Coordinates of C-alpha atoms and ligand atoms in Angstrom, one line a residue:
X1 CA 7.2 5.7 10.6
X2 CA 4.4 3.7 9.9
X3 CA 6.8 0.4 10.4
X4 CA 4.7 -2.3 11.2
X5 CA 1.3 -1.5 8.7
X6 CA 4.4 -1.9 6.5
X7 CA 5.4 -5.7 7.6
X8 CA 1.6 -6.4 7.6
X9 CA 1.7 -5.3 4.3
X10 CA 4.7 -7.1 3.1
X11 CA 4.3 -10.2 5.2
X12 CA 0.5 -10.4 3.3
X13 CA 2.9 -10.7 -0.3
X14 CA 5.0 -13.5 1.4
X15 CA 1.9 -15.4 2.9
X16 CA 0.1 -15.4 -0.5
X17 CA 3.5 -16.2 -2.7
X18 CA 4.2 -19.0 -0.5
X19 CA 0.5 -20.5 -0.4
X20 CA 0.4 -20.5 -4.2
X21 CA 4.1 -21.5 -4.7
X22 CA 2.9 -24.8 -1.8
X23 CA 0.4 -25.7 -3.8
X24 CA 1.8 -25.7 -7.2
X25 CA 4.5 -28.2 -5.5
X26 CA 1.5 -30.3 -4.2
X27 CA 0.1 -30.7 -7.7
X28 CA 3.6 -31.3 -8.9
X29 CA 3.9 -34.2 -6.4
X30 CA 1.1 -35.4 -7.1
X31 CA 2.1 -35.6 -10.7
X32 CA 4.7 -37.8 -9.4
X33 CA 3.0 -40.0 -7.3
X34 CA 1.3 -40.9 -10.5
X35 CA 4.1 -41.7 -12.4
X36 CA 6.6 -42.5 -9.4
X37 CA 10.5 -41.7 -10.0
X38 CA 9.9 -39.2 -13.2
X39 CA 10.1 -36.4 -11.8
X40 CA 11.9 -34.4 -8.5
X41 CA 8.8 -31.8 -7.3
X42 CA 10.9 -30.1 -4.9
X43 CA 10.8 -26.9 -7.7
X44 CA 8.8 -27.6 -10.3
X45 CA 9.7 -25.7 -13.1
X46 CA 13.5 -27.3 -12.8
X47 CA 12.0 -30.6 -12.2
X48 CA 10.1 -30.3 -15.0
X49 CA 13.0 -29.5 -17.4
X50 CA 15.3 -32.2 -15.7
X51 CA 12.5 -34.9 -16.3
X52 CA 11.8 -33.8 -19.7
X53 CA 15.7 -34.1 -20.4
X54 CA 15.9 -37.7 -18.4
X55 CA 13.4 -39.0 -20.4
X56 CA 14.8 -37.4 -24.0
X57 CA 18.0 -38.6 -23.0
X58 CA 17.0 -42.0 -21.9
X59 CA 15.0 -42.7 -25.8
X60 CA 17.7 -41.1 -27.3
X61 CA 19.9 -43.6 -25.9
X62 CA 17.2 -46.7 -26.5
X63 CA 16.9 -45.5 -30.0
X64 CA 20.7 -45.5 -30.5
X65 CA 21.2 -48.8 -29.2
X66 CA 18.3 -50.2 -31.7
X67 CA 19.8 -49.4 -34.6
X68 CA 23.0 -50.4 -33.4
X69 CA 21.3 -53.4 -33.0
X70 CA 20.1 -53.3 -36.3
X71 CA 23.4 -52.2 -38.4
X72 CA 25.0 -55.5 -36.4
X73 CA 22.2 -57.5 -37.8
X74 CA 22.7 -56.0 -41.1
X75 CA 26.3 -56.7 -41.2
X76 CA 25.3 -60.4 -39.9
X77 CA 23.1 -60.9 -42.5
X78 CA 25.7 -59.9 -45.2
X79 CA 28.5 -62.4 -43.7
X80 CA 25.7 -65.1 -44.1
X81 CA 24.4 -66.4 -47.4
X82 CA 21.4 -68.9 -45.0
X83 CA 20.0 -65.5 -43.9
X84 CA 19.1 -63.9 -47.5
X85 CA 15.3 -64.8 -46.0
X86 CA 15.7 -62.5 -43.0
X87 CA 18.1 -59.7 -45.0
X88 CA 15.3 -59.3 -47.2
X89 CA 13.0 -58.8 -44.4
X90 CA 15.1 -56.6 -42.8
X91 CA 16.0 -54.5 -45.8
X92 CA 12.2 -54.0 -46.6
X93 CA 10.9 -52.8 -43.1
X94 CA 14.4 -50.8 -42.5
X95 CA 12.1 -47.8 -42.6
X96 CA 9.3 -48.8 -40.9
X97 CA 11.6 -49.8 -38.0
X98 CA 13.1 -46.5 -38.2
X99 CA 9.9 -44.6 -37.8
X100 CA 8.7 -46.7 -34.8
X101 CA 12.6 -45.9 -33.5
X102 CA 11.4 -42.0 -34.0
X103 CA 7.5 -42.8 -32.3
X104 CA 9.2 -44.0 -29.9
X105 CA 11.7 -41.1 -28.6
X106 CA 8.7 -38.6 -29.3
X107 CA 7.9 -37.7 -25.6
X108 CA 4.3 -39.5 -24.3
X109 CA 0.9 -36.8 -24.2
X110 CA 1.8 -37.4 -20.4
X111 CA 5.4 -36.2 -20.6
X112 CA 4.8 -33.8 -22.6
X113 CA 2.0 -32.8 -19.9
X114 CA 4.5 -33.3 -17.4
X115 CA 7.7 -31.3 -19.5
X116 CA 5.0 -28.0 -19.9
X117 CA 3.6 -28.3 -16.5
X118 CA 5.6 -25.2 -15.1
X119 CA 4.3 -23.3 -17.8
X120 CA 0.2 -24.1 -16.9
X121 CA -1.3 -21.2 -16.1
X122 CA -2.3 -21.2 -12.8
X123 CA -5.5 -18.6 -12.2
X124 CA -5.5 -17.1 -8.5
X125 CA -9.1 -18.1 -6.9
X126 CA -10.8 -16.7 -4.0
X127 CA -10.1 -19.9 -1.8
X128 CA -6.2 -19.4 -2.2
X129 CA -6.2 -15.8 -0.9
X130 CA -9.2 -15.9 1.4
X131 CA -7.9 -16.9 4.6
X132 CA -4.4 -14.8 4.0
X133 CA -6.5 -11.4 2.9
X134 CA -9.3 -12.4 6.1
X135 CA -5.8 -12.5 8.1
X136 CA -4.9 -9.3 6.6
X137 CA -8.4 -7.7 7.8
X138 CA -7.8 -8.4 11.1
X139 CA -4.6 -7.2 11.3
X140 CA -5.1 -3.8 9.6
X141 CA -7.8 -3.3 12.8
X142 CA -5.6 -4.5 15.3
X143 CA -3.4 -1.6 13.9
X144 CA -6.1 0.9 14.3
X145 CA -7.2 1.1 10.7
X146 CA -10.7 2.0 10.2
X147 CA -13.3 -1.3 9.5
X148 CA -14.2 0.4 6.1
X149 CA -11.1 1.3 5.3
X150 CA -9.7 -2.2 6.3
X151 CA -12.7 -3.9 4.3
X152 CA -12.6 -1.4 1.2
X153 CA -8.3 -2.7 1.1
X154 CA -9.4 -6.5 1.2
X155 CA -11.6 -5.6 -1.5
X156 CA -9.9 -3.9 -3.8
X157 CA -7.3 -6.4 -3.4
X158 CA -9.3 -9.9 -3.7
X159 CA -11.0 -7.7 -7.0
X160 CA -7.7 -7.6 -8.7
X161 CA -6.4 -10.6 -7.8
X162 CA -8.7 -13.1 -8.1
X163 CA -8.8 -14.8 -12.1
X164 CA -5.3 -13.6 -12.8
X165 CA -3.2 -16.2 -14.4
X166 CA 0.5 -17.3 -12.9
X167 CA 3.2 -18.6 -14.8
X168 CA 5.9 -18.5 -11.8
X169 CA 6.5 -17.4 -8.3
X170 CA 7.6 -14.1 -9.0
X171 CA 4.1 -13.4 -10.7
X172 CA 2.4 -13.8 -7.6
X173 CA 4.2 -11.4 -5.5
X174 CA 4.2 -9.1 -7.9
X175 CA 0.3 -9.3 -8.0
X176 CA -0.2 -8.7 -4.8
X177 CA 2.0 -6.2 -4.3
X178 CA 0.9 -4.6 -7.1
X179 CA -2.7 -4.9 -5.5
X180 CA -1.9 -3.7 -2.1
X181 CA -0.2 -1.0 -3.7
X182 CA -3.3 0.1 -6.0
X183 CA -5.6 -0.7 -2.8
X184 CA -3.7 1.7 -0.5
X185 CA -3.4 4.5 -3.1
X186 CA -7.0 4.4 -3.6
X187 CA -7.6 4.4 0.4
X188 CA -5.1 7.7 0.0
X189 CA -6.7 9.5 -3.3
X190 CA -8.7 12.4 -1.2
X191 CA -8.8 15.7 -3.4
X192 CA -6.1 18.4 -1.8
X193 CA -5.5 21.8 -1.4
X194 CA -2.6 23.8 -1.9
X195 CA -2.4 26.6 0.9
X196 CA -0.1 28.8 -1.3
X197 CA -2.4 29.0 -4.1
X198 CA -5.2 30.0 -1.9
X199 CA -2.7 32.1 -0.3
X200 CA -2.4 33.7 -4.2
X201 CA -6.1 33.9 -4.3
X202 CA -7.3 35.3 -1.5
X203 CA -4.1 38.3 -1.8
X204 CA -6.0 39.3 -5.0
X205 CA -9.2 40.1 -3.2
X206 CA -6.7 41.8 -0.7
X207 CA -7.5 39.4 2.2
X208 CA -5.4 37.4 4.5
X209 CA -6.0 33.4 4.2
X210 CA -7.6 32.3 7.7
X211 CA -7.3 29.5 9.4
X212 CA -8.0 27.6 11.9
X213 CA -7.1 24.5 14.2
X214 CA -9.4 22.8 16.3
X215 CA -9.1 19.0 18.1
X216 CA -9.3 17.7 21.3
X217 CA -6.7 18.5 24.2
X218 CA -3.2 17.9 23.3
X219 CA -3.4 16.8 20.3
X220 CA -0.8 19.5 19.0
X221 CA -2.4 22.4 17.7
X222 CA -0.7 24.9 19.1
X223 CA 2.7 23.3 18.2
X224 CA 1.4 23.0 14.8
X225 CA 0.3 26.8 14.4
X226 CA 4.4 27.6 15.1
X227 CA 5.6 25.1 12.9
X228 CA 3.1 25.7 10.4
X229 CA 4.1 29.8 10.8
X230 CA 7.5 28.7 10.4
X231 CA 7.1 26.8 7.7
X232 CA 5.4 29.7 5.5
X233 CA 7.4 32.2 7.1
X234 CA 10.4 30.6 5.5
X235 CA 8.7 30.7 1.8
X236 CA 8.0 34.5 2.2
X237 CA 4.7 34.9 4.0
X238 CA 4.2 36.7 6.8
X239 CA 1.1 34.8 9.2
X240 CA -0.1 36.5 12.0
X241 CA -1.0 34.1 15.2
X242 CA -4.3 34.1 17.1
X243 CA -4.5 32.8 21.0
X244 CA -7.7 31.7 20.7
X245 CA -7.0 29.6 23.2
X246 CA -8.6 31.8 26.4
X247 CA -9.8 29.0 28.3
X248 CA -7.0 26.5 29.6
X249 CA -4.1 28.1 31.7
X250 CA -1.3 28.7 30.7
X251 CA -2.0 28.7 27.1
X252 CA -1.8 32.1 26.0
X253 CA 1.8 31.9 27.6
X254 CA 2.7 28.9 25.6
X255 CA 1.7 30.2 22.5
X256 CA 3.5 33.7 23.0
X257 CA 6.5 31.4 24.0
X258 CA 6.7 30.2 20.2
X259 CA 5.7 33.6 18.9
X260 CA 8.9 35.0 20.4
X261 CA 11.2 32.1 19.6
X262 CA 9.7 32.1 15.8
X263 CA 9.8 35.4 15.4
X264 CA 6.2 36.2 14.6
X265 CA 3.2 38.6 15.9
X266 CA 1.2 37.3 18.3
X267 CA -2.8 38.7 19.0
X268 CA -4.0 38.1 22.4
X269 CA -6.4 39.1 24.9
X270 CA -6.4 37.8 28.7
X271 CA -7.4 34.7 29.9
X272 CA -11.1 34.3 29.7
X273 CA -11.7 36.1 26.9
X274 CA -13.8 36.1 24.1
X275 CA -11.8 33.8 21.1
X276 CA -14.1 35.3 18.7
X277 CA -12.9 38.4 19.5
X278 CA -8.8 37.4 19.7
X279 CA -9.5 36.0 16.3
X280 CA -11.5 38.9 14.5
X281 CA -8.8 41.0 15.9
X282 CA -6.0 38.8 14.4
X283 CA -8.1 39.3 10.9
X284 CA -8.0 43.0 11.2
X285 CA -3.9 43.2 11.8
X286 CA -3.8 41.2 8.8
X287 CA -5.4 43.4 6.8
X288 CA -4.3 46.6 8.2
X289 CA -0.9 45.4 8.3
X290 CA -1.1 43.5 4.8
X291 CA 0.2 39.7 6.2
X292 CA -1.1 36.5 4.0
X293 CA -1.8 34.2 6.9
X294 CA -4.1 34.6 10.0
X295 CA -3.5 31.3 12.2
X296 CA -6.2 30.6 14.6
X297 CA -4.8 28.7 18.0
X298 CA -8.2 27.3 20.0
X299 CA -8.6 25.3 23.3
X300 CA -8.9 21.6 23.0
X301 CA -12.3 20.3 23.2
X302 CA -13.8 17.0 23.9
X303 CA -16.1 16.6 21.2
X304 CA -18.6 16.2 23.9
X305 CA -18.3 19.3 25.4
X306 CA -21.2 21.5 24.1
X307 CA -20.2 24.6 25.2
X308 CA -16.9 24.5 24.2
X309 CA -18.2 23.0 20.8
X310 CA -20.5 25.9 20.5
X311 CA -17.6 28.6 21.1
X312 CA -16.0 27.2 18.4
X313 CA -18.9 27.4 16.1
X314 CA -18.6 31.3 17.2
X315 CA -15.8 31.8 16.1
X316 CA -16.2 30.2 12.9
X317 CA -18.8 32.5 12.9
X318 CA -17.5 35.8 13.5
X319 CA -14.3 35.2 11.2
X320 CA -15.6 32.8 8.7
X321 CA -12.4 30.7 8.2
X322 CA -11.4 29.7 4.8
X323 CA -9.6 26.6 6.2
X324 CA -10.8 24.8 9.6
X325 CA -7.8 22.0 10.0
X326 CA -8.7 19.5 12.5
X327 CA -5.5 18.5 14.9
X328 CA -5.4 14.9 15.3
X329 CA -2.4 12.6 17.1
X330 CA -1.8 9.8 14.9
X331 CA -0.7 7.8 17.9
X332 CA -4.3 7.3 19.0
X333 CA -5.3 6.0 15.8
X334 CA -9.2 5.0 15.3
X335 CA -9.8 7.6 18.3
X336 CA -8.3 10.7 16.2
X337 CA -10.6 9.2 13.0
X338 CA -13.6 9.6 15.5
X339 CA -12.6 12.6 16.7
X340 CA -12.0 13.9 13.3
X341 CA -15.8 13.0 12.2
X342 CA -16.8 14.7 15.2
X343 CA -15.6 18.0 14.0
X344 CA -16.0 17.6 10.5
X345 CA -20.4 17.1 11.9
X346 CA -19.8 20.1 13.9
X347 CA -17.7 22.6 12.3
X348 CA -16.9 21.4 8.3
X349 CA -13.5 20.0 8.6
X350 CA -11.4 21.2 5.3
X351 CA -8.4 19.3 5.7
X352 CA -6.8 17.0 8.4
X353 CA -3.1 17.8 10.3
X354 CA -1.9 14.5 12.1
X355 CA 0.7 14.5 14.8
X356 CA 3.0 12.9 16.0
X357 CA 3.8 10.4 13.3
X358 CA 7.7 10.4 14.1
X359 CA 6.1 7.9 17.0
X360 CA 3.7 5.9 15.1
X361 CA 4.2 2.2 13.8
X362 CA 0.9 1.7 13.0
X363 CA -0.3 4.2 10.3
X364 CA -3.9 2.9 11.2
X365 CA -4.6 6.6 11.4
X366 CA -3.0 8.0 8.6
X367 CA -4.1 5.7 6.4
X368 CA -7.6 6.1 7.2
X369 CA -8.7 9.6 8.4
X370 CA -8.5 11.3 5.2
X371 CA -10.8 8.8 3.6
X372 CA -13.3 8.4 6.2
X373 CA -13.9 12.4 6.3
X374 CA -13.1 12.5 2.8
X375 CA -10.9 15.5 3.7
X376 CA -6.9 16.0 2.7
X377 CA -3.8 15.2 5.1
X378 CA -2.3 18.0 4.6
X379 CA 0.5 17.9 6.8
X380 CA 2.3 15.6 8.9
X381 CA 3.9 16.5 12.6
X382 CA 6.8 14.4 12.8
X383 CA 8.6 15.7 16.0
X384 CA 8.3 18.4 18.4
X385 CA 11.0 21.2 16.7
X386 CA 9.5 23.9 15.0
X387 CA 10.3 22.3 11.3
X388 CA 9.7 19.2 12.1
X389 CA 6.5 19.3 9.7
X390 CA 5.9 17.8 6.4
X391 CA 3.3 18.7 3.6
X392 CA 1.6 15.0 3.1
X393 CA 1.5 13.3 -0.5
X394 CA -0.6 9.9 -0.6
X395 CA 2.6 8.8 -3.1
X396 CA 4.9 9.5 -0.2
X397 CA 3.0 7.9 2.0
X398 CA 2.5 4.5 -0.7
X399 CA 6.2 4.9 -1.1
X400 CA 7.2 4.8 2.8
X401 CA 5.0 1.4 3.4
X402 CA 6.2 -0.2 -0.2
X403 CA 9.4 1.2 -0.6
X404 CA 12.8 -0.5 0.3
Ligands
GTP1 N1 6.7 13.7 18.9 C1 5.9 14.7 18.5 N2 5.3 15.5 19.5 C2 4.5 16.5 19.2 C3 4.1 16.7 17.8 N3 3.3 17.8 17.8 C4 3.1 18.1 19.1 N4 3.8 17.4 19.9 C5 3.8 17.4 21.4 O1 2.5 17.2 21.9 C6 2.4 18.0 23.1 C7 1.1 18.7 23.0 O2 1.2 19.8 22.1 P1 0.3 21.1 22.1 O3 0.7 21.8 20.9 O4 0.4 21.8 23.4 O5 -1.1 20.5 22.0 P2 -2.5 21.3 21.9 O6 -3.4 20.5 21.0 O7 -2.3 22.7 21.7 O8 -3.0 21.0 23.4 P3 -4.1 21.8 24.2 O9 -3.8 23.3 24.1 O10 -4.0 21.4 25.6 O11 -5.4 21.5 23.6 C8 3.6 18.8 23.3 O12 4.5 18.2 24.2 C9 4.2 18.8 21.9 O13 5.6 19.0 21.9 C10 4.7 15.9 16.8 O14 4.5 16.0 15.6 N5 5.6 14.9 17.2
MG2 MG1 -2.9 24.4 22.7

């Protein structure tokens, strides 16, 4: 799931580590170029260290030898009554001479430059991560992320990024993954609802919870409504199902299909239909019959289709929902985010169930529907068995494209 948003992702932390890291061993060679043979650029922060030791080791060793040079002079001097002259001079400037021995293994104001160089404190500007995050942009599209989502991303992340201060390589992938990982999460934060608690509050007013799932044709919905039936079924609830669906053929068979094979009742009327009327009546067993869940099956619409658009709105009418959940395949990515602001004009989308994600490498859609109707994923379809659903969590979704 959701493999290659998560290469873009990760290749965008190698493309900016390596930039930075490139440049940092330009400036180091440049360094050297300056002072030619001091110091070995190909990693600075070892050449550094090396270069600093070469040249400590290489005064040490100069300094040594001068006052070797010097205690042989002394002892020459001693052996030879004609130098009393030059013993004196040498016995009154012995200190000097050792001072200007200790000046001279202090390290210049360019070595030291040069021995605290990997330490500098690089700060991240918008010219090293523009191209790379531009890049980035481009690619999130091709993967069918939405352009405001895609922008808000680039964003967030040039926001954080830009001024911080590096010390070594590891700093900046850590950055930037660390910015990605804040940009996503923010792309992800959409206020939720949890179904069992409005389960819990809609049993005290002695109602069933209704809902119900509209999208365009064969998207899912009707494969959601028995996996989402089996899914509550299995904490305790008992749903009733609606085939709302009176319009395509064949779809009141489908649905009864999964009613028999999960186990659940099933309210339908024949083909042709009112769906109001299949709903309301859905409502009323629920009541009568005291179930928690009324699940609301509907034909697949083109959002262009008036008519069917309208007999939607009927229903929504005659039933009042508490939930509409719009039904969107993940594999056809900025489409299903159209779709999905489509419905949410027409009808009030509530939350958002995308399909299909077992199949999609791109994410583009799952990454962006939620934000751009500002309504809750609040399940994933990730095959086509009956419990092949998933509740959706933003954090499992941050985990899935940053985790190992
Ligand atoms: N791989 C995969 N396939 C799915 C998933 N959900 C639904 N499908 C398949 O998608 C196809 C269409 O599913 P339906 O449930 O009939 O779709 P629909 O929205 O009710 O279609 P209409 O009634 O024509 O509007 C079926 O073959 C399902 O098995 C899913 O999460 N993953
Ligand atoms: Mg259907």
């Amino acid at each position: 799931m959701f493999e290659s948003l998560k290469k873009k992702l990760s290749g965008t932390v190698g493309k900016i580590t390596d930039k930075l890291s490139r440049e940092e061993e330009e400036a180091q060679k440049s360094e050297v170029q300056e002072e030619p043979g001091k110091i070995d650029a190909e990693k600075p922060e070892k050449a550094d260290t090396e270069k600093a030791l070469k040249v400590d080791k290489k005064k040490v060793k100069k300094a040594d030898e001068k006052r070797a040079e010097k205690a042989d002079e002394k002892r020459a001097g001693k052996s030879d009554e004609k130098s009393d002259k030059k013993k004196e001079k040498s016995d009154t400037s012995e200190s000097e001479q050792e001072k200007t021995i200790n000046e001279e293994i202090e390290p210049s104001e360019k070595e030291k430059k040069g021995i605290f160089s990997f330490v500098r404190h690089k700060t991240i500007s918008e010219k090293d991560v523009d191209d790379i995050l531009f890049e980035l942009e481009m690619s999130l599209l091709e993967g069918d992320v939405a352009l405001e989502v895609a922008e808000e991303i680039i964003n967030s992340v040039k926001e954080d990024l830009v001024g911080r201060k590096i010390k070594r390589r590891s700093d900046v992938s850590e950055f930037t993954k660390e910015a990605l990982k804040k940009a996503i999460s923010k792309i992800l934060e959409v206020d939720s609802q949890d179904i069992e608690s409005l389960i819990a509050l809609k049993r005290k007013q002695g109602e069933p919870l209704k809902i119900m799932f509209v999208g365009i044709n064969g998207t899912g919905k009707t494969t959601t409504i028995a996996k989402i039936a089996t899914h509550f079924m299995a904490k305790g609830y008992k749903p009733v199902i609606a085939a709302s669906d009176t319009f395509r053929a064949g779809a009141i068979e489908q649905l009864t299909h999964h009613a028999d094979k999960i186990g659940v009742k099933i309210i339908k009327h024949k083909k042709g239909a009112d769906p109001a009327a299949v709903a309301y009546d859905a409502v009323e067993h629920a009541r009568a019959q005291g179930k928690e869940l009324v699940l609301v099956d509907t034909a697949g619409r083109m959002q262009t289709n008036v008519n069917l658009m309208d007999e939607m709105k009927k229903i929504q009418r005659v039933i009042k929902p508490d939930l509409i959940l719009f039904v969107g395949d993940a594999l056809t990515g900025n489409d299903a985010v159209e779709q999905a602001r489509k419905f949410d004009d027409a009808v009030g989308v509530d939350g958002i169930v995308l399909t299909k994600a077992d199949a999609d490498a791109k994410g583009g859609a799952a990454l962006s529907i939620g934000h751009v109707i500002n309504k809750p994923i609040l399940f994933l379809g990730t095959g086509q068995s009956y419990s092949d659903i998933m509740e959706f969590k933003p954090e499992w979704m941050v985990e899935q494209v940053f985790g190992e």
